Short mmCIF file of C-alpha atoms in Angstrom, two decimals:
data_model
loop_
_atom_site.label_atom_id
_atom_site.label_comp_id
_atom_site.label_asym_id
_atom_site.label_seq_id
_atom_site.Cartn_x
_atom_site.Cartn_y
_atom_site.Cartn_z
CA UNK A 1 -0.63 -6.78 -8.41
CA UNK A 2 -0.43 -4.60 -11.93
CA UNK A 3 3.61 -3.76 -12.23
CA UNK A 4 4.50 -0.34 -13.41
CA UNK A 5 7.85 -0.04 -13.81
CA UNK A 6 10.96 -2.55 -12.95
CA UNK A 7 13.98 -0.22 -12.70
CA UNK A 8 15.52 1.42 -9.99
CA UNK A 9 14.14 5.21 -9.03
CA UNK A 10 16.73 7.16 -7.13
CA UNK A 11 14.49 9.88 -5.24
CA UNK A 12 16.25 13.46 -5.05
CA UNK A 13 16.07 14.37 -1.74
CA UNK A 14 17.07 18.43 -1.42
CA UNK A 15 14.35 20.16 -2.76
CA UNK A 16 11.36 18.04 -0.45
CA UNK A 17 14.11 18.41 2.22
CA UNK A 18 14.07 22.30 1.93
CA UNK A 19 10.06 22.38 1.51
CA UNK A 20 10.28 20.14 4.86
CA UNK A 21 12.52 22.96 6.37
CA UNK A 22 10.07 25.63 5.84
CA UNK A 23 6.95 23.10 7.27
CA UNK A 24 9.14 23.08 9.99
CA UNK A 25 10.65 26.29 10.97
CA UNK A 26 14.05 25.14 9.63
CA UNK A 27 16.05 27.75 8.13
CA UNK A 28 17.27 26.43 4.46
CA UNK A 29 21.46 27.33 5.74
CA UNK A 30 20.28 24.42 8.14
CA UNK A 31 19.70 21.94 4.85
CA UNK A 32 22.16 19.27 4.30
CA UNK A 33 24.55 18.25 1.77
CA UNK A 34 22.58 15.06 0.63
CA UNK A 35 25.76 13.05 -0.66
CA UNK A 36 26.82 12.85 2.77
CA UNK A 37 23.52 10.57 3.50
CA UNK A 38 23.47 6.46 4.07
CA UNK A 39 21.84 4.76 1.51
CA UNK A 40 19.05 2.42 2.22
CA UNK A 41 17.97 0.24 -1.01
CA UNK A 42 13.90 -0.40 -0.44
CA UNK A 43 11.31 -2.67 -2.37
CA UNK A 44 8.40 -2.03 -3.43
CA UNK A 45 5.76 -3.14 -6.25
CA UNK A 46 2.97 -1.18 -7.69
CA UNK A 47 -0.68 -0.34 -6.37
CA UNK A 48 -1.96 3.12 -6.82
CA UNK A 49 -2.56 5.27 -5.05
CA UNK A 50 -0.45 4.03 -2.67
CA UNK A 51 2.45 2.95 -4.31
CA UNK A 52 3.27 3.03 -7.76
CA UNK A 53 5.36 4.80 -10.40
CA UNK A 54 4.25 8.32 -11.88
CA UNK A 55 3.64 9.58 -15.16
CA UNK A 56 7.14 11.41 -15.43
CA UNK A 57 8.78 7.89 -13.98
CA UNK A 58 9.38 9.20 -10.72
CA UNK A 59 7.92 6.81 -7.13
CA UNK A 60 5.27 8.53 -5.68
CA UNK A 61 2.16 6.94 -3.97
CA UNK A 62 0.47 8.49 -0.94
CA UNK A 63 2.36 5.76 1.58
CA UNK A 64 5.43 6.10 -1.24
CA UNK A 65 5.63 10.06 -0.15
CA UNK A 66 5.08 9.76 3.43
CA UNK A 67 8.05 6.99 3.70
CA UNK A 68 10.19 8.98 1.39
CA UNK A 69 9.17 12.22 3.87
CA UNK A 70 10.53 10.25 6.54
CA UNK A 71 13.72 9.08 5.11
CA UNK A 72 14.08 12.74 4.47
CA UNK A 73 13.50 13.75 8.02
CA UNK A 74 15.90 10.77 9.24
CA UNK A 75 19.22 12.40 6.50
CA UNK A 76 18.56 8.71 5.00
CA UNK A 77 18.53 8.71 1.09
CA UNK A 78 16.03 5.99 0.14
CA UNK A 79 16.75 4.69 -3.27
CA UNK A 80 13.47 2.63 -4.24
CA UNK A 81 13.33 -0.32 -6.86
CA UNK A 82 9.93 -1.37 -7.78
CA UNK A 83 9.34 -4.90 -9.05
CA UNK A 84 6.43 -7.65 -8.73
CA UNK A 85 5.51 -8.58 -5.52
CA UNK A 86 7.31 -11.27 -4.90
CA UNK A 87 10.64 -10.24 -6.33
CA UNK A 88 10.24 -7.67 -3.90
CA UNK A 89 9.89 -10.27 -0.91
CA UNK A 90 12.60 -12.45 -2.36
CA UNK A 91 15.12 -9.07 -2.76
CA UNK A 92 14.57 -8.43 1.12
CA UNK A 93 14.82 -11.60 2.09
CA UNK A 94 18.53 -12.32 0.25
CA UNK A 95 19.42 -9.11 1.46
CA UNK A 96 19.31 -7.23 -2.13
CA UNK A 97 17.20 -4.79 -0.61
CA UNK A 98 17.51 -3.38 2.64
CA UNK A 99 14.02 -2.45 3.68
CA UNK A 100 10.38 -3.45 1.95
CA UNK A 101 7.37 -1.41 1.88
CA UNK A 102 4.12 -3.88 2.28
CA UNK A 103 1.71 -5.05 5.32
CA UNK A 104 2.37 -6.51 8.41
CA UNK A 105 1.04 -10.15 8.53
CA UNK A 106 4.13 -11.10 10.94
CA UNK A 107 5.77 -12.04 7.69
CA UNK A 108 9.13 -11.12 7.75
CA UNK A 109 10.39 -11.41 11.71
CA UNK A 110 12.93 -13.84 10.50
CA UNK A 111 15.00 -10.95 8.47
CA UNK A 112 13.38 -7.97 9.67
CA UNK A 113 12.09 -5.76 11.99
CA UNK A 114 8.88 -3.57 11.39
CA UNK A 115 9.25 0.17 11.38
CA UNK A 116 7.19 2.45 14.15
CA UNK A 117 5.65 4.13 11.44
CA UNK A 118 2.65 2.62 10.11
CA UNK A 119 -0.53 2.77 7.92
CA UNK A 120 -4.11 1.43 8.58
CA UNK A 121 -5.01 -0.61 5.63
CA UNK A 122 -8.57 -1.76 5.13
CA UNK A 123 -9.81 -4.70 2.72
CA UNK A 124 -13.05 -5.97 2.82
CA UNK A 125 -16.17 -6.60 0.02
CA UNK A 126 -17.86 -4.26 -2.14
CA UNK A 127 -21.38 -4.42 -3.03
CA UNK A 128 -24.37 -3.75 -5.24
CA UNK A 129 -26.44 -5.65 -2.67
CA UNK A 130 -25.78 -3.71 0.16
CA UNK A 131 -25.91 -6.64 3.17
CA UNK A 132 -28.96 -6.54 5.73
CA UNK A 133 -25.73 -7.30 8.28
CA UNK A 134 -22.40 -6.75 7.94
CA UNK A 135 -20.45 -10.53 7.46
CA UNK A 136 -18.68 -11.47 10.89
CA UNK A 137 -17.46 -14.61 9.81
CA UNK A 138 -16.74 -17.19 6.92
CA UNK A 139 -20.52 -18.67 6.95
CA UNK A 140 -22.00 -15.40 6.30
CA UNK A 141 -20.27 -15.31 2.73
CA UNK A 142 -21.86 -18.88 1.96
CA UNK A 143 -24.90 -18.80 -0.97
CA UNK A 144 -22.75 -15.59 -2.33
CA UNK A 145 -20.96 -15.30 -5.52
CA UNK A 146 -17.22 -13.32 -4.77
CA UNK A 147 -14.67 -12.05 -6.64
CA UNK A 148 -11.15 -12.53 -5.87
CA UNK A 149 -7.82 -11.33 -7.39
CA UNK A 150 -5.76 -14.18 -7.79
CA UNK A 151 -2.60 -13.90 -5.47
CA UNK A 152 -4.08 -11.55 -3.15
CA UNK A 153 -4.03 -13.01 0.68
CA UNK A 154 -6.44 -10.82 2.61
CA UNK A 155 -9.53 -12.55 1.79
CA UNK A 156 -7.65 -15.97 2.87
CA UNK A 157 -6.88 -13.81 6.71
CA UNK A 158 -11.54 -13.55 6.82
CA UNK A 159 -12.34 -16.65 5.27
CA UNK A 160 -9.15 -19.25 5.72
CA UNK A 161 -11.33 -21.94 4.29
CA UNK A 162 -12.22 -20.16 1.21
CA UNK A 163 -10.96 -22.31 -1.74
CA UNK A 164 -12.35 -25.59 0.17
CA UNK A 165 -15.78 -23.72 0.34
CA UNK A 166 -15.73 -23.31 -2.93
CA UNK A 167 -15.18 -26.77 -3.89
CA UNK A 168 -18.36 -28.17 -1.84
CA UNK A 169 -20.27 -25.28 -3.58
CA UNK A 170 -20.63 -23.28 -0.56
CA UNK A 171 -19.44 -20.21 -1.79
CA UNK A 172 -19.27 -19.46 -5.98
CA UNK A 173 -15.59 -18.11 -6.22
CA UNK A 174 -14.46 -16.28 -9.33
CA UNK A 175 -10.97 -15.31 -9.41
CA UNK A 176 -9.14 -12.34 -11.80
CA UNK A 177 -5.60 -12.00 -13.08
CA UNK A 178 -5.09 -8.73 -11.66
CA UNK A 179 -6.81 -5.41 -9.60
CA UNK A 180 -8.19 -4.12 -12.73
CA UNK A 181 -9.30 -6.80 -14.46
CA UNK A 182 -11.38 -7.59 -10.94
CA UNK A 183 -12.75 -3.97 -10.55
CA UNK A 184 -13.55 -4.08 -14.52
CA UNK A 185 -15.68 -7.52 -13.73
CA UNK A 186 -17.42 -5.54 -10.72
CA UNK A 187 -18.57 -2.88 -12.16
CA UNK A 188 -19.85 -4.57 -15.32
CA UNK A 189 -21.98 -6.12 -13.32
CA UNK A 190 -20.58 -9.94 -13.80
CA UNK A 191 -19.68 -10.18 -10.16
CA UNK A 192 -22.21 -9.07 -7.37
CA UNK A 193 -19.46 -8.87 -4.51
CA UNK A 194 -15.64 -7.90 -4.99
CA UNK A 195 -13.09 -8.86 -2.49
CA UNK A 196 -10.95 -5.76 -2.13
CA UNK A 197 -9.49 -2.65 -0.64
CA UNK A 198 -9.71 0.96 -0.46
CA UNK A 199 -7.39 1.64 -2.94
CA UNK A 200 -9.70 -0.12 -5.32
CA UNK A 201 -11.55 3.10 -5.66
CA UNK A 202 -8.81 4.80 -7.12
CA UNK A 203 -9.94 1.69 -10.01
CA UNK A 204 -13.27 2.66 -9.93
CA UNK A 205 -13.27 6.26 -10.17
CA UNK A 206 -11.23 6.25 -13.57
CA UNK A 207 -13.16 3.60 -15.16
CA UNK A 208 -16.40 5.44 -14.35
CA UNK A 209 -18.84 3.76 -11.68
CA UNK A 210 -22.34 5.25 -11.79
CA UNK A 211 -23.78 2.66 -9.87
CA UNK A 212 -24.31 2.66 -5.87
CA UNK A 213 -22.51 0.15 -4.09
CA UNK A 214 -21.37 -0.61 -0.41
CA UNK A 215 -18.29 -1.44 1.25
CA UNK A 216 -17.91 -3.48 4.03
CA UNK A 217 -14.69 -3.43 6.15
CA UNK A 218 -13.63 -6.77 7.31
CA UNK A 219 -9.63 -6.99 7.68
CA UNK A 220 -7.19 -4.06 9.12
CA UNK A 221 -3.77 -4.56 9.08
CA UNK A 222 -0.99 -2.00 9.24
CA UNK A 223 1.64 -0.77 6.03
CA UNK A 224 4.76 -0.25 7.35
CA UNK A 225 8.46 -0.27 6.31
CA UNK A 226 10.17 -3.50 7.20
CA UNK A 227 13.88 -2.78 7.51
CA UNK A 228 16.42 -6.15 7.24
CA UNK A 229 18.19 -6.73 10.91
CA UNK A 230 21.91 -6.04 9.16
CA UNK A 231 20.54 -2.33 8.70
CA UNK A 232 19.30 -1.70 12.15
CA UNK A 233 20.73 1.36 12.11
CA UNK A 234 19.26 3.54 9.75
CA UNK A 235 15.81 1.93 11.22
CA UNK A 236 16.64 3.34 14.61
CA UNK A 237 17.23 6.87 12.74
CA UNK A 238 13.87 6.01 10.38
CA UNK A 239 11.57 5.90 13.76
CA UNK A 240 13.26 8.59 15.41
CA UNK A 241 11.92 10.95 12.32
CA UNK A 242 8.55 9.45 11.96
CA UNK A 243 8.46 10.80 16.20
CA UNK A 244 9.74 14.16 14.98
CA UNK A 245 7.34 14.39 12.38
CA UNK A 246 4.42 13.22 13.93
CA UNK A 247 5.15 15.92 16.74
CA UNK A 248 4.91 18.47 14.36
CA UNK A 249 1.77 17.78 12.93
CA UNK A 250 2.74 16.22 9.95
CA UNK A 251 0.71 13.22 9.13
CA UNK A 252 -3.25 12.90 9.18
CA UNK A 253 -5.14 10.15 10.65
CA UNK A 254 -3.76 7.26 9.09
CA UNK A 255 -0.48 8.50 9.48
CA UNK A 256 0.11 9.96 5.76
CA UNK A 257 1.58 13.21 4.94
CA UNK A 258 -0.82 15.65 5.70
CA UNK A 259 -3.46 16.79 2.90
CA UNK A 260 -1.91 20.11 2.19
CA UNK A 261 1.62 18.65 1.83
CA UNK A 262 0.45 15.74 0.04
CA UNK A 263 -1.18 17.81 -2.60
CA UNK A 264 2.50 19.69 -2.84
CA UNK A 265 4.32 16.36 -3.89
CA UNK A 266 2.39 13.21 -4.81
CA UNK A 267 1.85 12.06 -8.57
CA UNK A 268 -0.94 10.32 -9.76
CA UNK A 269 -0.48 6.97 -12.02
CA UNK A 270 -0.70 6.80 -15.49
CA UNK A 271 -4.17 4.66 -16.01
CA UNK A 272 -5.49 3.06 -19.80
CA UNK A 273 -9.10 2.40 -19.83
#
């Protein structure tokens, strides 16, 4: 994953909590005095859109806003750290960090406990040979050449035998240091398929992709915020927000802040061609 920024970003929470009051019929007198808030100390590692660090240093991220939205809801002031990936698990895990923002493989029940909110994410493999069937299974990758960014575990969840495939030559597997480096290789045309997901096109779009290609969903597993056991607490208040905000209309269909408040606080990424 490409790493931003490794220094802690403390989120001011009054001014999205009084934009939240209006969304919600709040009068501002009702706003809170933010000191008075628990803190919860949350991971997280960089990959635009949905996470990453903006141009003026601040987090932002689509799922970086809705989570922050939610500690807002819940009178929890999240104070986010991002660092490589797995720094971030190791921080959670030794109890640096209280919560960690990443998927749900099951991965962390032995510290933590998922949150009720969640995102769908979608990986998969883009094309410029558009397949007569959508893949179902390992064998329908074999004969293909694929792209992989090294460190990346979804395409291991569709095709567990992957790196032994590629060894007997069933399937030609190129690897890449990093998401850009990968989508750069794609759309160069070195690579005919690119293991990835749909935040890749946020990749694409800035490096300039004239060329029609296909993507083909093939593993969905959920973002959510996985809060350590000792703070059990503040994950109790955490879910009781995401209810109260998903009652009032608040998120769209994968559970993100809703387009029109979206547009009112996310920041995009700095990106160098």
């Amino acid at each position: 994953m490409p790493i931003l920024s490794i220094k802690y970003i403390t989120r001011t929470c009054s001014i999205l909590f009084i934009a939240f009051a209006f969304f919600l019929g709040i009068p501002v007198s009702q706003a809170k005095d933010t000191s008075t808030w628990p803190v919860l100390k949350v991971a997280s590692f960089s990959i635009p859109p949905l996470l990453h660090i903006a141009e003026d240093g601040s987090f932002s991220g689509t799922v970086g806003e809705t989570v922050l939205a939610i500690c807002e809801n819940a009178e929890i002031m999240c104070e986010v750290q991002v660092v490589p990936l797995s720094r971030a698990y190791q921080m959670v895990r030794k109890g640096v960090a209280d919560a960690l923002i990443t998927l749900d493989f099951g991965q962390l029940k032995d510290c933590c406990t998922a949150s009720k909110w969640f995102s769908p994410w979608s990986a998969g493999v883009y094309s410029y040979v558009p397949y007569r069937e959508s893949p179902s299974k390992e064998e329908d990758m074999f004969d293909q050449h694929l792209l992989v960014v090294n460190g990346m575990k979804s395409p291991y969840l569709f095709m567990p035998n992957l790196d032994q495939n590629a060894k007997e030559n069933k399937i030609r597997l190129s690897k890449a240091k990093d998401i850009k480096t990968a989508v750069s290789m794609f759309l160069k045309g070195r690579v005919p398929n690119l293991w990835g997901s749909d935040d890749f096109r946020w990749y694409m779009d800035r490096m300039g992709n004239n060329r029609k290609l296909s993507f083909t969903p093939l593993v969905t597993k959920p973002i959510v915020l996985w809060v350590n056991n000792s703070r059990a607490d503040l994950l109790e208040k955490f879910n009781h927000a995401f209810k109260n905000l998903a009652d009032a209309g608040m998120f769209d269909g994968k559970y993100l802040l809703r387009e029109d408040v979206m547009k009112t606080h996310y920041k995009d990424a700095p990106f160098e061609n």
